[in-house]
């Protein structure tokens, strides 16, 4: 088996705990699981074996494939799964604009799941959401989400005429001023200033640091605020 290519119809998951998340959320997409001969017998492995048995998924012990595909040491399992399309299903979307950093995207996907966002929109980005690095950085949160890509943000707005809450480097209103009303879209750009001229009204996070707040921190703060202020009119 070759290393990942965006042109492949399948992708792979690195790590037993992440494979378990895929087996729980999208078992019909998982095609095969490779295990290392060094995999420790524990509850996580037992769960994986049980789920594979439940869904009739083939397991093969193969250290060579794991060594070839793994991005780091101590990887004891690789799961192969079919790429799939998702539909947005809720009335609140996290819209990520211009993202190109795989690790940052994966980390923000973890935050989305933690703060009860199920729908994520990727806009104006060449990033491949099925890249194993994204799945690894998300720690399996990827499989709990509906992720949809749009080439242009106006195409997204045509499909979803939601209230928008964009965060930009030139935001005029502070986060705490937001009174969320569903349906809505939280819009975060990898470059704060990419959307400065796009929206008449945008938002910022007040903080005491001299430098701009990091993207992953900003996203977590915004998502946390949205979670704790859900249901406001």
mmCIF file of C-alpha atoms in Angstrom:
data_model
loop_
_atom_site.group_PDB
_atom_site.id
_atom_site.type_symbol
_atom_site.label_atom_id
_atom_site.label_comp_id
_atom_site.label_asym_id
_atom_site.label_seq_id
_atom_site.Cartn_x
_atom_site.Cartn_y
_atom_site.Cartn_z
ATOM 1 C CA UNK A 1 0.000 0.000 0.000
ATOM 2 C CA UNK A 2 1.303 3.453 -0.956
ATOM 3 C CA UNK A 3 1.412 6.573 1.161
ATOM 4 C CA UNK A 4 -1.525 8.942 0.936
ATOM 5 C CA UNK A 5 -2.402 10.918 -2.187
ATOM 6 C CA UNK A 6 -5.251 13.386 -2.558
ATOM 7 C CA UNK A 7 -6.250 11.526 -5.718
ATOM 8 C CA UNK A 8 -6.897 8.308 -3.775
ATOM 9 C CA UNK A 9 -10.464 7.205 -3.147
ATOM 10 C CA UNK A 10 -9.443 6.098 0.324
ATOM 11 C CA UNK A 11 -7.532 7.593 3.228
ATOM 12 C CA UNK A 12 -6.176 6.130 6.441
ATOM 13 C CA UNK A 13 -6.278 6.642 10.185
ATOM 14 C CA UNK A 14 -3.179 6.399 12.346
ATOM 15 C CA UNK A 15 -3.638 5.071 15.854
ATOM 16 C CA UNK A 16 -5.951 2.603 17.556
ATOM 17 C CA UNK A 17 -7.959 5.174 19.524
ATOM 18 C CA UNK A 18 -8.652 7.184 16.345
ATOM 19 C CA UNK A 19 -9.707 4.062 14.462
ATOM 20 C CA UNK A 20 -12.175 3.339 17.266
ATOM 21 C CA UNK A 21 -13.744 6.791 16.752
ATOM 22 C CA UNK A 22 -14.215 6.038 13.044
ATOM 23 C CA UNK A 23 -15.699 2.628 13.836
ATOM 24 C CA UNK A 24 -18.181 4.222 16.238
ATOM 25 C CA UNK A 25 -19.229 7.089 13.946
ATOM 26 C CA UNK A 26 -18.850 5.873 10.332
ATOM 27 C CA UNK A 27 -18.358 2.088 10.465
ATOM 28 C CA UNK A 28 -19.702 1.588 6.937
ATOM 29 C CA UNK A 29 -16.783 3.618 5.557
ATOM 30 C CA UNK A 30 -14.015 1.598 7.250
ATOM 31 C CA UNK A 31 -12.660 -1.046 4.876
ATOM 32 C CA UNK A 32 -9.794 -2.703 6.736
ATOM 33 C CA UNK A 33 -7.653 -2.415 9.855
ATOM 34 C CA UNK A 34 -3.950 -3.219 10.100
ATOM 35 C CA UNK A 35 -2.540 -3.988 13.539
ATOM 36 C CA UNK A 36 1.023 -4.059 14.782
ATOM 37 C CA UNK A 37 2.412 -7.191 16.385
ATOM 38 C CA UNK A 38 3.461 -4.854 19.222
ATOM 39 C CA UNK A 39 -0.082 -3.661 19.967
ATOM 40 C CA UNK A 40 -0.719 -3.918 23.687
ATOM 41 C CA UNK A 41 -3.697 -5.840 24.948
ATOM 42 C CA UNK A 42 -5.866 -3.205 26.640
ATOM 43 C CA UNK A 43 -9.427 -1.862 26.717
ATOM 44 C CA UNK A 44 -8.898 0.285 23.617
ATOM 45 C CA UNK A 45 -7.695 -2.675 21.568
ATOM 46 C CA UNK A 46 -10.537 -4.824 22.893
ATOM 47 C CA UNK A 47 -12.997 -2.128 21.795
ATOM 48 C CA UNK A 48 -11.454 -2.020 18.331
ATOM 49 C CA UNK A 49 -11.593 -5.794 17.947
ATOM 50 C CA UNK A 50 -15.188 -5.862 19.143
ATOM 51 C CA UNK A 51 -16.281 -3.142 16.694
ATOM 52 C CA UNK A 52 -14.487 -4.794 13.793
ATOM 53 C CA UNK A 53 -16.196 -8.048 14.606
ATOM 54 C CA UNK A 54 -19.572 -6.326 14.918
ATOM 55 C CA UNK A 55 -19.233 -4.666 11.505
ATOM 56 C CA UNK A 56 -17.419 -7.516 9.726
ATOM 57 C CA UNK A 57 -14.290 -5.469 9.077
ATOM 58 C CA UNK A 58 -11.135 -7.358 8.157
ATOM 59 C CA UNK A 59 -8.145 -7.161 10.507
ATOM 60 C CA UNK A 60 -4.613 -7.986 9.411
ATOM 61 C CA UNK A 61 -1.394 -7.986 11.426
ATOM 62 C CA UNK A 62 1.140 -6.185 9.242
ATOM 63 C CA UNK A 63 4.082 -4.299 10.709
ATOM 64 C CA UNK A 64 5.475 -3.387 7.291
ATOM 65 C CA UNK A 65 2.411 -1.402 6.231
ATOM 66 C CA UNK A 66 2.171 0.333 9.596
ATOM 67 C CA UNK A 67 5.845 1.340 9.494
ATOM 68 C CA UNK A 68 5.425 2.624 5.949
ATOM 69 C CA UNK A 69 2.327 4.721 6.600
ATOM 70 C CA UNK A 70 2.807 5.942 10.148
ATOM 71 C CA UNK A 71 3.927 9.515 10.708
ATOM 72 C CA UNK A 72 5.455 8.854 14.100
ATOM 73 C CA UNK A 73 6.744 6.041 16.288
ATOM 74 C CA UNK A 74 4.459 4.030 18.543
ATOM 75 C CA UNK A 75 1.672 3.714 15.989
ATOM 76 C CA UNK A 76 0.065 0.319 16.529
ATOM 77 C CA UNK A 77 -2.832 0.485 14.110
ATOM 78 C CA UNK A 78 -3.863 1.838 10.713
ATOM 79 C CA UNK A 79 -7.446 1.998 9.509
ATOM 80 C CA UNK A 80 -8.314 2.279 5.823
ATOM 81 C CA UNK A 81 -11.554 4.073 4.993
ATOM 82 C CA UNK A 82 -13.465 5.316 1.946
ATOM 83 C CA UNK A 83 -13.664 9.069 1.488
ATOM 84 C CA UNK A 84 -17.215 10.335 1.753
ATOM 85 C CA UNK A 85 -19.324 13.445 1.330
ATOM 86 C CA UNK A 86 -21.170 15.068 4.211
ATOM 87 C CA UNK A 87 -24.294 17.212 4.314
ATOM 88 C CA UNK A 88 -24.692 20.053 6.787
ATOM 89 C CA UNK A 89 -27.484 19.212 9.224
ATOM 90 C CA UNK A 90 -27.665 21.841 11.958
ATOM 91 C CA UNK A 91 -28.555 25.518 12.333
ATOM 92 C CA UNK A 92 -25.095 26.635 13.405
ATOM 93 C CA UNK A 93 -22.005 26.354 11.245
ATOM 94 C CA UNK A 94 -18.329 26.938 11.857
ATOM 95 C CA UNK A 95 -17.017 28.483 8.636
ATOM 96 C CA UNK A 96 -13.230 28.346 8.215
ATOM 97 C CA UNK A 97 -11.912 30.657 5.523
ATOM 98 C CA UNK A 98 -8.610 30.321 3.700
ATOM 99 C CA UNK A 99 -7.209 27.521 5.851
ATOM 100 C CA UNK A 100 -4.027 25.862 4.584
ATOM 101 C CA UNK A 101 -2.394 24.593 7.782
ATOM 102 C CA UNK A 102 -3.262 20.939 8.388
ATOM 103 C CA UNK A 103 -2.357 20.934 12.060
ATOM 104 C CA UNK A 104 -4.324 24.077 12.874
ATOM 105 C CA UNK A 105 -7.351 22.744 11.056
ATOM 106 C CA UNK A 106 -7.213 19.448 12.932
ATOM 107 C CA UNK A 107 -6.886 21.213 16.285
ATOM 108 C CA UNK A 108 -9.864 23.464 15.551
ATOM 109 C CA UNK A 109 -11.946 20.449 14.553
ATOM 110 C CA UNK A 110 -11.281 19.077 18.036
ATOM 111 C CA UNK A 111 -12.534 22.324 19.551
ATOM 112 C CA UNK A 112 -15.636 22.263 17.346
ATOM 113 C CA UNK A 113 -16.638 18.862 18.684
ATOM 114 C CA UNK A 114 -15.821 19.865 22.267
ATOM 115 C CA UNK A 115 -18.160 22.860 22.036
ATOM 116 C CA UNK A 116 -21.021 21.083 20.303
ATOM 117 C CA UNK A 117 -20.561 22.236 16.714
ATOM 118 C CA UNK A 118 -21.350 19.429 14.282
ATOM 119 C CA UNK A 119 -21.153 21.282 10.951
ATOM 120 C CA UNK A 120 -17.898 22.708 9.603
ATOM 121 C CA UNK A 121 -17.541 24.559 6.299
ATOM 122 C CA UNK A 122 -14.153 24.939 4.604
ATOM 123 C CA UNK A 123 -14.074 27.893 2.177
ATOM 124 C CA UNK A 124 -11.453 29.256 -0.217
ATOM 125 C CA UNK A 125 -8.942 26.571 0.671
ATOM 126 C CA UNK A 126 -6.808 24.022 -1.160
ATOM 127 C CA UNK A 127 -6.567 21.896 1.928
ATOM 128 C CA UNK A 128 -7.495 18.216 1.660
ATOM 129 C CA UNK A 129 -9.641 17.445 4.690
ATOM 130 C CA UNK A 130 -9.007 13.704 4.265
ATOM 131 C CA UNK A 131 -5.256 14.068 4.664
ATOM 132 C CA UNK A 132 -4.180 11.695 7.473
ATOM 133 C CA UNK A 133 -2.388 14.635 9.131
ATOM 134 C CA UNK A 134 -5.717 16.439 9.560
ATOM 135 C CA UNK A 135 -7.367 13.332 10.997
ATOM 136 C CA UNK A 136 -4.434 12.753 13.324
ATOM 137 C CA UNK A 137 -4.413 16.367 14.541
ATOM 138 C CA UNK A 138 -8.163 16.190 15.147
ATOM 139 C CA UNK A 139 -7.637 13.128 17.381
ATOM 140 C CA UNK A 140 -10.575 11.435 15.678
ATOM 141 C CA UNK A 141 -12.945 14.410 16.032
ATOM 142 C CA UNK A 142 -13.043 14.471 12.232
ATOM 143 C CA UNK A 143 -15.460 11.527 12.276
ATOM 144 C CA UNK A 144 -17.913 13.322 14.563
ATOM 145 C CA UNK A 145 -18.357 16.202 12.115
ATOM 146 C CA UNK A 146 -20.147 17.026 8.893
ATOM 147 C CA UNK A 147 -17.505 18.803 6.795
ATOM 148 C CA UNK A 148 -18.312 20.493 3.499
ATOM 149 C CA UNK A 149 -16.092 22.525 1.171
ATOM 150 C CA UNK A 150 -16.988 25.561 -0.925
ATOM 151 C CA UNK A 151 -14.697 27.269 -3.411
ATOM 152 C CA UNK A 152 -16.195 30.676 -2.688
ATOM 153 C CA UNK A 153 -17.929 32.091 0.375
ATOM 154 C CA UNK A 154 -20.691 33.602 -1.762
ATOM 155 C CA UNK A 155 -21.620 30.097 -2.916
ATOM 156 C CA UNK A 156 -22.005 29.121 0.718
ATOM 157 C CA UNK A 157 -24.182 32.177 1.402
ATOM 158 C CA UNK A 158 -26.437 31.214 -1.510
ATOM 159 C CA UNK A 159 -27.102 27.851 0.136
ATOM 160 C CA UNK A 160 -27.289 29.113 3.718
ATOM 161 C CA UNK A 161 -28.704 32.553 4.399
ATOM 162 C CA UNK A 162 -27.772 32.434 8.067
ATOM 163 C CA UNK A 163 -26.952 35.276 10.455
ATOM 164 C CA UNK A 164 -23.184 35.741 10.221
ATOM 165 C CA UNK A 165 -20.651 36.431 12.949
ATOM 166 C CA UNK A 166 -17.300 37.039 11.222
ATOM 167 C CA UNK A 167 -14.095 37.542 13.207
ATOM 168 C CA UNK A 168 -11.490 39.734 11.531
ATOM 169 C CA UNK A 169 -8.342 41.669 12.375
ATOM 170 C CA UNK A 170 -10.302 44.886 11.941
ATOM 171 C CA UNK A 171 -13.366 43.851 13.943
ATOM 172 C CA UNK A 172 -15.521 46.657 15.310
ATOM 173 C CA UNK A 173 -17.532 44.814 17.962
ATOM 174 C CA UNK A 174 -16.275 42.697 20.851
ATOM 175 C CA UNK A 175 -17.175 39.021 21.203
ATOM 176 C CA UNK A 176 -19.159 39.609 24.394
ATOM 177 C CA UNK A 177 -21.612 41.828 22.490
ATOM 178 C CA UNK A 178 -22.931 38.897 20.470
ATOM 179 C CA UNK A 179 -26.415 37.592 21.188
ATOM 180 C CA UNK A 180 -26.585 34.427 19.159
ATOM 181 C CA UNK A 181 -29.704 33.605 17.217
ATOM 182 C CA UNK A 182 -30.013 30.445 15.166
ATOM 183 C CA UNK A 183 -29.464 29.813 12.383
ATOM 184 C CA UNK A 184 -26.000 31.373 12.350
ATOM 185 C CA UNK A 185 -22.490 31.041 10.964
ATOM 186 C CA UNK A 186 -19.270 31.727 12.880
ATOM 187 C CA UNK A 187 -16.686 32.792 10.309
ATOM 188 C CA UNK A 188 -12.990 32.516 11.154
ATOM 189 C CA UNK A 189 -10.149 33.148 8.717
ATOM 190 C CA UNK A 190 -6.648 31.699 8.944
ATOM 191 C CA UNK A 191 -5.409 35.227 8.234
ATOM 192 C CA UNK A 192 -7.351 37.682 10.408
ATOM 193 C CA UNK A 193 -7.103 40.422 7.795
ATOM 194 C CA UNK A 194 -8.294 38.412 4.780
ATOM 195 C CA UNK A 195 -11.883 39.403 5.486
ATOM 196 C CA UNK A 196 -11.372 42.950 6.785
ATOM 197 C CA UNK A 197 -13.029 44.507 3.727
ATOM 198 C CA UNK A 198 -15.590 41.751 3.224
ATOM 199 C CA UNK A 199 -18.036 42.575 6.043
ATOM 200 C CA UNK A 200 -19.403 45.900 7.240
ATOM 201 C CA UNK A 201 -19.816 44.543 10.754
ATOM 202 C CA UNK A 202 -17.331 42.081 12.233
ATOM 203 C CA UNK A 203 -16.085 41.022 15.636
ATOM 204 C CA UNK A 204 -12.878 40.726 17.645
ATOM 205 C CA UNK A 205 -11.692 39.263 20.950
ATOM 206 C CA UNK A 206 -10.518 41.701 23.593
ATOM 207 C CA UNK A 207 -7.281 40.556 25.227
ATOM 208 C CA UNK A 208 -4.240 42.055 26.958
ATOM 209 C CA UNK A 209 -1.510 40.524 24.813
ATOM 210 C CA UNK A 210 0.717 42.708 22.665
ATOM 211 C CA UNK A 211 0.521 40.334 19.713
ATOM 212 C CA UNK A 212 -2.501 39.021 17.884
ATOM 213 C CA UNK A 213 -4.049 36.022 19.594
ATOM 214 C CA UNK A 214 -3.227 32.688 17.964
ATOM 215 C CA UNK A 215 -5.729 31.201 15.553
ATOM 216 C CA UNK A 216 -6.343 28.064 17.597
ATOM 217 C CA UNK A 217 -6.819 30.119 20.783
ATOM 218 C CA UNK A 218 -9.186 32.538 19.053
ATOM 219 C CA UNK A 219 -11.243 29.680 17.669
ATOM 220 C CA UNK A 220 -11.493 27.936 21.036
ATOM 221 C CA UNK A 221 -12.557 31.148 22.778
ATOM 222 C CA UNK A 222 -15.214 31.919 20.176
ATOM 223 C CA UNK A 223 -16.569 28.358 20.185
ATOM 224 C CA UNK A 224 -16.590 28.257 23.976
ATOM 225 C CA UNK A 225 -18.522 31.537 24.104
ATOM 226 C CA UNK A 226 -20.999 30.248 21.536
ATOM 227 C CA UNK A 227 -21.485 27.050 23.525
ATOM 228 C CA UNK A 228 -22.174 28.841 26.793
ATOM 229 C CA UNK A 229 -24.457 31.395 25.164
ATOM 230 C CA UNK A 230 -26.518 29.012 23.084
ATOM 231 C CA UNK A 231 -30.207 29.656 22.947
ATOM 232 C CA UNK A 232 -29.957 33.425 23.321
ATOM 233 C CA UNK A 233 -32.429 35.474 21.321
#
